[in-house]
Amino acid sequence: DFRQALDSFEECLEMKRSIQGSDHPMVGELLFYIGNLLREVGDLDLAQIKFEESLAIAERVDPEGIEAADILFGLGVLHTEQKKFDLALDAYMQSLQIHKLRGSTLLTIADLLNNIGISYYYQQEFDRAQVYHAEALESLKQELEGENPDLAYCYHSLGNVHMKLNEYSEALTCFESAVAIDRNALYLQNLGICLVKMENNEDGYVCLQEALRMKELDVDIEHDDDVAEISRHLGIIWARKKKYDDALICFEKALKIKLQIENDSEKEHQETVLSCLDGALEAVADVYGSQHIKYARLLHKKGNVHGAMRDHSLAIEAYVEALRIYKEEHGDGHLSVANTLFNLGVSLNAKNSPEKSIRCLIKSLRITKARLGDEHLDVADTFEQLAESYKLLSKPDEATNYYEQALKVRKQSNGVDLKCAGIMHEMGQIQSQEGLWENAERAFRESVRIRTIHLGQDDSLVADSMHRLGLVYKHCRDYPKALKYLEGSLRICKSKLGSSDPQIADIFHSLGEVHAALENVEKSIFCYDKSIKINTDIHGGNHDRVALAFAGKGKALQLAGQLEPALEALMGSADIMKVNKDFAGREESGDVLAQMGSIYSQLGDALSASSSFASALTTYKELFGARHAVVADVLQLMADHFVKYKEFERGYSCVKEALALRENLLGEKEIASADSHYCMGEILFVWSENYDAMNSFEKCREIYRMKLGDSVLPVANSDHYLGCISERNGDYDSAAQYLQDALVGRKRHLHEHDSDIALTLSRLGHVYFKKAEYNLAATTFSECLKIREINRGTDVDSQIEVADTLFDLGQSLQCTLDTQRSMQLFSDALKEYKRHLETQSDIRIAKCHSCLGEIYEKENQLPRSVKELLKATHIY
């Protein structure tokens, strides 16, 4: 009674934890017991968690202890049942290493060797499997005497490997040895199959019949794949003897069982089904002829199996021949004709022939409605396939219409079933592609809801819909919700698919984008690195997904200010794009070049920046033509770059073209257009084109306020320039208001010691000075000086900024008659200027001498006054 045992162990576990702590070895032992029981009741995911918790405790006590080795063995068995054979292999290998180190018995070592061989067998690495099974067999022979079941099991496992390697003589020896020790149904079955492979039909028949009799006593033969395999090989024997009636009975029995078994996605199973069908077709042709209705039904089934194996050309071939026989036997309006036309349409869609598919599906729909009515589930299925056809034809409206009809029929006929969720998922994908994000959100949310109801919270289909919903929220910039659904999808996929599946790599990539948008830079880089590793392991280092992950990582590193590593990541992406033909005609290559240009500009490499931007511009123009939004984006990046390096003519040419494109393509009131107006305003301001500069900044300010609100940083930056231009125009009241607003906005969004705050304080101080509000000017310059002193670096520009502010503060205090402080400030400014200016005849040095001369004159220190004024006069 496993459930009752679980309850008792869980209660005991809680008591042990409360008394002895969570890391006590007894707690680990109980977790191991609970994991084994959970495995017995089929809760494999929870069992894995318990095993891993148990292992963590055991490894803290002794990482090379027998307890850790036993738990690793249990994990290996669990991962084998989960079909995570790579994880099973890893666990077995670690366990083997510990047992060898501890000098465990040969029986224990052999058990592990055999299980390692089985793991390699399931991974199709038969040569390696053979090595480990052979080593296990030798260990068992040394340890065991006589006829032991473990020895038989090892012989049988090694025989299976020899069969896969087509080494039938060696396999025969192994199977005969296994049967000699333990004459059970499975060993007899595989001995019989081996004999049939070697065309020893008589002995093979005896073994298979005996195995079948044993099976009939012990199992439900209607659902046992071993019974199907026995029947299939008996059919082969009868066919070889030309006894087709008996062969047909065997093949039909095998088919009936195999078509009921829910593992038709496994290639080996499908191939055995095809073998049954081919045997049955040969038998029917011999007994009834190849025009008989039985032959058509078998062809139809063969088409279904080829379709499941994605051999769509062979599927179409089988369906066409079956359709011809059905029409001859039943006429054009029979349901068998409708079903075959439907399946033919599915295969044609899979072969990317949607026009032909539509013709088949429309005929099928007409027959199905006539025979079964408008609200039958077969009608819904046909609507769904028609939607697929129109999706392939890039006709989203028609596809959505058919999906809606399929959904309506399904709900009327069968309620809200699992297929409804699949339809909603497909509709969500179409709406995402069309940019209809609200509709896509509704569709994917409904898909998640229905799939969760029918499948539970931890199913891979639920994870798929959650992933898509997360992507919708990412596009809508609702990053917290995007994070919630993407992380939920990742959790499910890890438990169901392991840690190295392409879908997991895709989710990590999306999480990288979301974390970057949320400025969680370290998490973003971690996610991109995961995506890179998984995709590299699966696809190789030059795959397009690897290139895109490197590009994303580069953006995240740039956001973190790690420019050199960012450039390295982007260059890695660009190198892959050069050799990967999949990137021909894709805009991502232009995106990477533009990003590289931005980083080169930040690093001060103006030449490389210009080259990268020019290459990006060429790429985009080749892809989209000269009049496209991305062309405007690169032109804007180039303009910003040229402004930074004071190449204003080139900057103006780029921003003028970018602005014209953006206003034409996006509209005059879009944020992108505002960004171009701002850049143009900066250039016109430098050129002292005050009227036009004012016009540009007023336009961008209006758009920013309309789109983003009054309190955002772009509005504050626009206010700063409007204040500066108003000051130039002599409108000091307006200048003061603009600059005060700019100061409030910049303080709200920037660090308290940001240089842009100091710049606004400096300009505001000058406005107060010109308004003769000297105390306000002095207070403002004092605040500016504090910031510039904090930011003072070794570069000349920051040193001169400090000197300028010392002078401005000195002038303001001079006007408030604070003579001593102003004299000290002028002297300090003079020292800074002399130390850092290129020439000692700079006009700023003259101003300091002049102001000092004025103060000395007022202090009646006339010789010193004359001396300072003569120095100023000489420079002037």
mmCIF file of N, CA, C and O in Angstrom, residues 275-335:
data_model
loop_
_atom_site.group_PDB
_atom_site.id
_atom_site.type_symbol
_atom_site.label_atom_id
_atom_site.label_comp_id
_atom_site.label_asym_id
_atom_site.label_seq_id
_atom_site.Cartn_x
_atom_site.Cartn_y
_atom_site.Cartn_z
ATOM 1 N N SER A 275 6.153 -2.622 -41.216
ATOM 2 C CA SER A 275 6.493 -4.008 -41.568
ATOM 3 C C SER A 275 5.254 -4.899 -41.527
ATOM 4 O O SER A 275 5.048 -5.734 -42.414
ATOM 5 N N CYS A 276 4.427 -4.722 -40.490
ATOM 6 C CA CYS A 276 3.157 -5.466 -40.400
ATOM 7 C C CYS A 276 2.258 -5.163 -41.592
ATOM 8 O O CYS A 276 1.655 -6.065 -42.189
ATOM 9 N N LEU A 277 2.159 -3.867 -41.917
ATOM 10 C CA LEU A 277 1.286 -3.462 -43.027
ATOM 11 C C LEU A 277 1.771 -4.035 -44.350
ATOM 12 O O LEU A 277 0.962 -4.514 -45.163
ATOM 13 N N ASP A 278 3.076 -3.977 -44.575
ATOM 14 C CA ASP A 278 3.606 -4.523 -45.827
ATOM 15 C C ASP A 278 3.345 -6.027 -45.917
ATOM 16 O O ASP A 278 2.990 -6.552 -46.990
ATOM 17 N N GLY A 279 3.528 -6.716 -44.783
ATOM 18 C CA GLY A 279 3.231 -8.156 -44.773
ATOM 19 C C GLY A 279 1.760 -8.431 -45.040
ATOM 20 O O GLY A 279 1.417 -9.339 -45.804
ATOM 21 N N ALA A 280 0.899 -7.627 -44.389
ATOM 22 C CA ALA A 280 -0.546 -7.806 -44.581
ATOM 23 C C ALA A 280 -0.962 -7.473 -46.013
ATOM 24 O O ALA A 280 -1.807 -8.161 -46.603
ATOM 25 N N LEU A 281 -0.386 -6.402 -46.590
ATOM 26 C CA LEU A 281 -0.711 -6.038 -47.974
ATOM 27 C C LEU A 281 -0.331 -7.153 -48.942
ATOM 28 O O LEU A 281 -1.095 -7.484 -49.871
ATOM 29 N N GLU A 282 0.842 -7.743 -48.715
ATOM 30 C CA GLU A 282 1.272 -8.857 -49.568
ATOM 31 C C GLU A 282 0.307 -10.033 -49.449
ATOM 32 O O GLU A 282 -0.079 -10.654 -50.453
ATOM 33 N N ALA A 283 -0.118 -10.314 -48.202
ATOM 34 C CA ALA A 283 -1.040 -11.434 -47.982
ATOM 35 C C ALA A 283 -2.408 -11.164 -48.607
ATOM 36 O O ALA A 283 -3.008 -12.045 -49.243
ATOM 37 N N VAL A 284 -2.928 -9.939 -48.431
ATOM 38 C CA VAL A 284 -4.242 -9.586 -49.012
ATOM 39 C C VAL A 284 -4.193 -9.644 -50.528
ATOM 40 O O VAL A 284 -5.115 -10.154 -51.185
ATOM 41 N N ALA A 285 -3.117 -9.125 -51.101
ATOM 42 C CA ALA A 285 -2.981 -9.144 -52.561
ATOM 43 C C ALA A 285 -3.002 -10.577 -53.080
ATOM 44 O O ALA A 285 -3.606 -10.868 -54.128
ATOM 45 N N ASP A 286 -2.359 -11.484 -52.333
ATOM 46 C CA ASP A 286 -2.321 -12.878 -52.764
ATOM 47 C C ASP A 286 -3.676 -13.565 -52.590
ATOM 48 O O ASP A 286 -4.101 -14.348 -53.437
ATOM 49 N N VAL A 287 -4.384 -13.237 -51.486
ATOM 50 C CA VAL A 287 -5.647 -13.926 -51.187
ATOM 51 C C VAL A 287 -6.821 -13.280 -51.916
ATOM 52 O O VAL A 287 -7.664 -13.961 -52.510
ATOM 53 N N TYR A 288 -6.891 -11.901 -51.877
ATOM 54 C CA TYR A 288 -8.081 -11.203 -52.398
ATOM 55 C C TYR A 288 -7.805 -10.370 -53.657
ATOM 56 O O TYR A 288 -8.734 -9.946 -54.343
ATOM 57 N N GLY A 289 -6.556 -10.053 -53.919
ATOM 58 C CA GLY A 289 -6.212 -9.172 -55.044
ATOM 59 C C GLY A 289 -5.962 -7.756 -54.562
ATOM 60 O O GLY A 289 -6.461 -7.330 -53.508
ATOM 61 N N SER A 290 -5.216 -6.988 -55.349
ATOM 62 C CA SER A 290 -4.798 -5.639 -54.929
ATOM 63 C C SER A 290 -5.854 -4.567 -55.205
ATOM 64 O O SER A 290 -5.588 -3.382 -54.996
ATOM 65 N N GLN A 291 -7.054 -4.976 -55.673
ATOM 66 C CA GLN A 291 -8.144 -4.012 -55.877
ATOM 67 C C GLN A 291 -9.234 -4.172 -54.821
ATOM 68 O O GLN A 291 -10.269 -3.514 -54.882
ATOM 69 N N HIS A 292 -8.995 -5.043 -53.860
ATOM 70 C CA HIS A 292 -10.006 -5.338 -52.852
ATOM 71 C C HIS A 292 -10.076 -4.208 -51.824
ATOM 72 O O HIS A 292 -9.087 -3.518 -51.561
ATOM 73 N N ILE A 293 -11.256 -4.070 -51.193
ATOM 74 C CA ILE A 293 -11.453 -3.000 -50.219
ATOM 75 C C ILE A 293 -10.514 -3.163 -49.029
ATOM 76 O O ILE A 293 -10.079 -2.177 -48.415
ATOM 77 N N LYS A 294 -10.189 -4.428 -48.669
ATOM 78 C CA LYS A 294 -9.240 -4.659 -47.577
ATOM 79 C C LYS A 294 -7.866 -4.074 -47.907
ATOM 80 O O LYS A 294 -7.169 -3.566 -47.040
ATOM 81 N N TYR A 295 -7.502 -4.167 -49.178
ATOM 82 C CA TYR A 295 -6.215 -3.615 -49.615
ATOM 83 C C TYR A 295 -6.215 -2.088 -49.451
ATOM 84 O O TYR A 295 -5.245 -1.493 -48.985
ATOM 85 N N ALA A 296 -7.359 -1.448 -49.795
ATOM 86 C CA ALA A 296 -7.484 0.002 -49.659
ATOM 87 C C ALA A 296 -7.384 0.423 -48.194
ATOM 88 O O ALA A 296 -6.722 1.417 -47.856
ATOM 89 N N ARG A 297 -8.029 -0.349 -47.306
ATOM 90 C CA ARG A 297 -7.977 0.014 -45.881
ATOM 91 C C ARG A 297 -6.565 -0.073 -45.324
ATOM 92 O O ARG A 297 -6.141 0.774 -44.521
ATOM 93 N N LEU A 298 -5.844 -1.114 -45.759
ATOM 94 C CA LEU A 298 -4.456 -1.238 -45.316
ATOM 95 C C LEU A 298 -3.593 -0.103 -45.871
ATOM 96 O O LEU A 298 -2.712 0.430 -45.182
ATOM 97 N N LEU A 299 -3.831 0.276 -47.134
ATOM 98 C CA LEU A 299 -3.106 1.406 -47.722
ATOM 99 C C LEU A 299 -3.386 2.697 -46.952
ATOM 100 O O LEU A 299 -2.472 3.509 -46.718
ATOM 101 N N HIS A 300 -4.657 2.857 -46.570
ATOM 102 C CA HIS A 300 -5.035 4.048 -45.803
ATOM 103 C C HIS A 300 -4.257 4.098 -44.480
ATOM 104 O O HIS A 300 -3.702 5.136 -44.095
ATOM 105 N N LYS A 301 -4.192 2.948 -43.789
ATOM 106 C CA LYS A 301 -3.438 2.877 -42.536
ATOM 107 C C LYS A 301 -1.948 3.126 -42.783
ATOM 108 O O LYS A 301 -1.275 3.795 -41.983
ATOM 109 N N LYS A 302 -1.458 2.607 -43.895
ATOM 110 C CA LYS A 302 -0.047 2.814 -44.221
ATOM 111 C C LYS A 302 0.237 4.308 -44.443
ATOM 112 O O LYS A 302 1.266 4.835 -44.004
ATOM 113 N N GLY A 303 -0.684 4.980 -45.102
ATOM 114 C CA GLY A 303 -0.553 6.428 -45.286
ATOM 115 C C GLY A 303 -0.511 7.153 -43.952
ATOM 116 O O GLY A 303 0.285 8.082 -43.755
ATOM 117 N N ASN A 304 -1.357 6.713 -42.991
ATOM 118 C CA ASN A 304 -1.374 7.337 -41.668
ATOM 119 C C ASN A 304 -0.023 7.185 -40.966
ATOM 120 O O ASN A 304 0.480 8.118 -40.334
ATOM 121 N N VAL A 305 0.562 5.963 -41.084
ATOM 122 C CA VAL A 305 1.847 5.722 -40.424
ATOM 123 C C VAL A 305 2.941 6.549 -41.087
ATOM 124 O O VAL A 305 3.768 7.181 -40.402
ATOM 125 N N HIS A 306 2.971 6.594 -42.410
ATOM 126 C CA HIS A 306 3.964 7.427 -43.107
ATOM 127 C C HIS A 306 3.795 8.897 -42.719
ATOM 128 O O HIS A 306 4.784 9.627 -42.568
ATOM 129 N N GLY A 307 2.539 9.320 -42.566
ATOM 130 C CA GLY A 307 2.288 10.700 -42.142
ATOM 131 C C GLY A 307 2.858 10.974 -40.760
ATOM 132 O O GLY A 307 3.484 12.004 -40.527
ATOM 133 N N ALA A 308 2.631 10.005 -39.832
ATOM 134 C CA ALA A 308 3.171 10.160 -38.477
ATOM 135 C C ALA A 308 4.695 10.198 -38.490
ATOM 136 O O ALA A 308 5.322 10.861 -37.655
ATOM 137 N N MET A 309 5.304 9.495 -39.459
ATOM 138 C CA MET A 309 6.769 9.481 -39.584
ATOM 139 C C MET A 309 7.292 10.649 -40.414
ATOM 140 O O MET A 309 8.482 10.769 -40.661
ATOM 141 N N ARG A 310 6.371 11.488 -40.890
ATOM 142 C CA ARG A 310 6.686 12.662 -41.713
ATOM 143 C C ARG A 310 7.257 12.286 -43.078
ATOM 144 O O ARG A 310 7.952 13.087 -43.707
ATOM 145 N N ASP A 311 6.971 11.067 -43.506
ATOM 146 C CA ASP A 311 7.291 10.670 -44.890
ATOM 147 C C ASP A 311 6.074 10.991 -45.747
ATOM 148 O O ASP A 311 5.326 10.103 -46.172
ATOM 149 N N HIS A 312 5.862 12.281 -45.994
ATOM 150 C CA HIS A 312 4.581 12.721 -46.557
ATOM 151 C C HIS A 312 4.424 12.326 -48.029
ATOM 152 O O HIS A 312 3.304 12.108 -48.491
ATOM 153 N N SER A 313 5.515 12.227 -48.736
ATOM 154 C CA SER A 313 5.411 11.787 -50.138
ATOM 155 C C SER A 313 4.871 10.354 -50.200
ATOM 156 O O SER A 313 3.994 10.041 -51.022
ATOM 157 N N LEU A 314 5.398 9.482 -49.350
ATOM 158 C CA LEU A 314 4.916 8.095 -49.310
ATOM 159 C C LEU A 314 3.487 8.033 -48.794
ATOM 160 O O LEU A 314 2.686 7.199 -49.242
ATOM 161 N N ALA A 315 3.154 8.909 -47.837
ATOM 162 C CA ALA A 315 1.777 8.957 -47.328
ATOM 163 C C ALA A 315 0.813 9.325 -48.449
ATOM 164 O O ALA A 315 -0.233 8.683 -48.621
ATOM 165 N N ILE A 316 1.178 10.362 -49.225
ATOM 166 C CA ILE A 316 0.313 10.811 -50.326
ATOM 167 C C ILE A 316 0.135 9.694 -51.347
ATOM 168 O O ILE A 316 -0.981 9.437 -51.835
ATOM 169 N N GLU A 317 1.218 9.003 -51.644
ATOM 170 C CA GLU A 317 1.163 7.889 -52.596
ATOM 171 C C GLU A 317 0.177 6.814 -52.131
ATOM 172 O O GLU A 317 -0.639 6.310 -52.916
ATOM 173 N N ALA A 318 0.233 6.475 -50.831
ATOM 174 C CA ALA A 318 -0.677 5.453 -50.290
ATOM 175 C C ALA A 318 -2.121 5.947 -50.307
ATOM 176 O O ALA A 318 -3.046 5.193 -50.674
ATOM 177 N N TYR A 319 -2.340 7.206 -49.906
ATOM 178 C CA TYR A 319 -3.707 7.756 -49.874
ATOM 179 C C TYR A 319 -4.326 7.795 -51.275
ATOM 180 O O TYR A 319 -5.518 7.484 -51.453
ATOM 181 N N VAL A 320 -3.552 8.207 -52.254
ATOM 182 C CA VAL A 320 -4.076 8.325 -53.627
ATOM 183 C C VAL A 320 -4.553 6.961 -54.136
ATOM 184 O O VAL A 320 -5.629 6.838 -54.735
ATOM 185 N N GLU A 321 -3.739 5.926 -53.892
ATOM 186 C CA GLU A 321 -4.125 4.578 -54.340
ATOM 187 C C GLU A 321 -5.344 4.076 -53.569
ATOM 188 O O GLU A 321 -6.259 3.476 -54.148
ATOM 189 N N ALA A 322 -5.382 4.334 -52.248
ATOM 190 C CA ALA A 322 -6.543 3.936 -51.444
ATOM 191 C C ALA A 322 -7.793 4.662 -51.930
ATOM 192 O O ALA A 322 -8.879 4.052 -52.035
ATOM 193 N N LEU A 323 -7.670 5.948 -52.255
ATOM 194 C CA LEU A 323 -8.803 6.750 -52.712
ATOM 195 C C LEU A 323 -9.376 6.197 -54.009
ATOM 196 O O LEU A 323 -10.605 6.114 -54.184
ATOM 197 N N ARG A 324 -8.491 5.785 -54.902
ATOM 198 C CA ARG A 324 -8.957 5.221 -56.180
ATOM 199 C C ARG A 324 -9.806 3.967 -55.951
ATOM 200 O O ARG A 324 -10.890 3.809 -56.529
ATOM 201 N N ILE A 325 -9.336 3.089 -55.045
ATOM 202 C CA ILE A 325 -10.084 1.840 -54.785
ATOM 203 C C ILE A 325 -11.403 2.159 -54.092
ATOM 204 O O ILE A 325 -12.458 1.587 -54.446
ATOM 205 N N TYR A 326 -11.393 3.074 -53.104
ATOM 206 C CA TYR A 326 -12.628 3.441 -52.400
ATOM 207 C C TYR A 326 -13.681 3.966 -53.379
ATOM 208 O O TYR A 326 -14.868 3.618 -53.299
ATOM 209 N N LYS A 327 -13.257 4.838 -54.284
ATOM 210 C CA LYS A 327 -14.211 5.413 -55.238
ATOM 211 C C LYS A 327 -14.798 4.341 -56.146
ATOM 212 O O LYS A 327 -15.999 4.352 -56.458
ATOM 213 N N GLU A 328 -13.947 3.392 -56.574
ATOM 214 C CA GLU A 328 -14.437 2.317 -57.440
ATOM 215 C C GLU A 328 -15.421 1.415 -56.695
ATOM 216 O O GLU A 328 -16.404 0.943 -57.267
ATOM 217 N N GLU A 329 -15.188 1.179 -55.413
ATOM 218 C CA GLU A 329 -16.028 0.275 -54.633
ATOM 219 C C GLU A 329 -17.286 0.962 -54.105
ATOM 220 O O GLU A 329 -18.364 0.366 -54.095
ATOM 221 N N HIS A 330 -17.142 2.237 -53.625
ATOM 222 C CA HIS A 330 -18.251 2.881 -52.911
ATOM 223 C C HIS A 330 -18.831 4.106 -53.617
ATOM 224 O O HIS A 330 -19.880 4.608 -53.196
ATOM 225 N N GLY A 331 -18.178 4.616 -54.627
ATOM 226 C CA GLY A 331 -18.620 5.860 -55.243
ATOM 227 C C GLY A 331 -17.982 7.072 -54.589
ATOM 228 O O GLY A 331 -17.284 6.968 -53.578
ATOM 229 N N ASP A 332 -18.247 8.282 -55.146
ATOM 230 C CA ASP A 332 -17.564 9.504 -54.706
ATOM 231 C C ASP A 332 -18.060 10.054 -53.378
ATOM 232 O O ASP A 332 -17.383 10.884 -52.762
ATOM 233 N N GLY A 333 -19.253 9.638 -52.922
ATOM 234 C CA GLY A 333 -19.847 10.278 -51.743
ATOM 235 C C GLY A 333 -19.741 9.469 -50.468
ATOM 236 O O GLY A 333 -20.426 9.782 -49.488
ATOM 237 N N HIS A 334 -18.888 8.478 -50.415
ATOM 238 C CA HIS A 334 -18.788 7.621 -49.236
ATOM 239 C C HIS A 334 -17.873 8.261 -48.187
ATOM 240 O O HIS A 334 -16.954 9.011 -48.516
ATOM 241 N N LEU A 335 -18.115 7.947 -46.910
ATOM 242 C CA LEU A 335 -17.305 8.509 -45.829
ATOM 243 C C LEU A 335 -15.839 8.103 -45.922
ATOM 244 O O LEU A 335 -14.949 8.862 -45.538
#
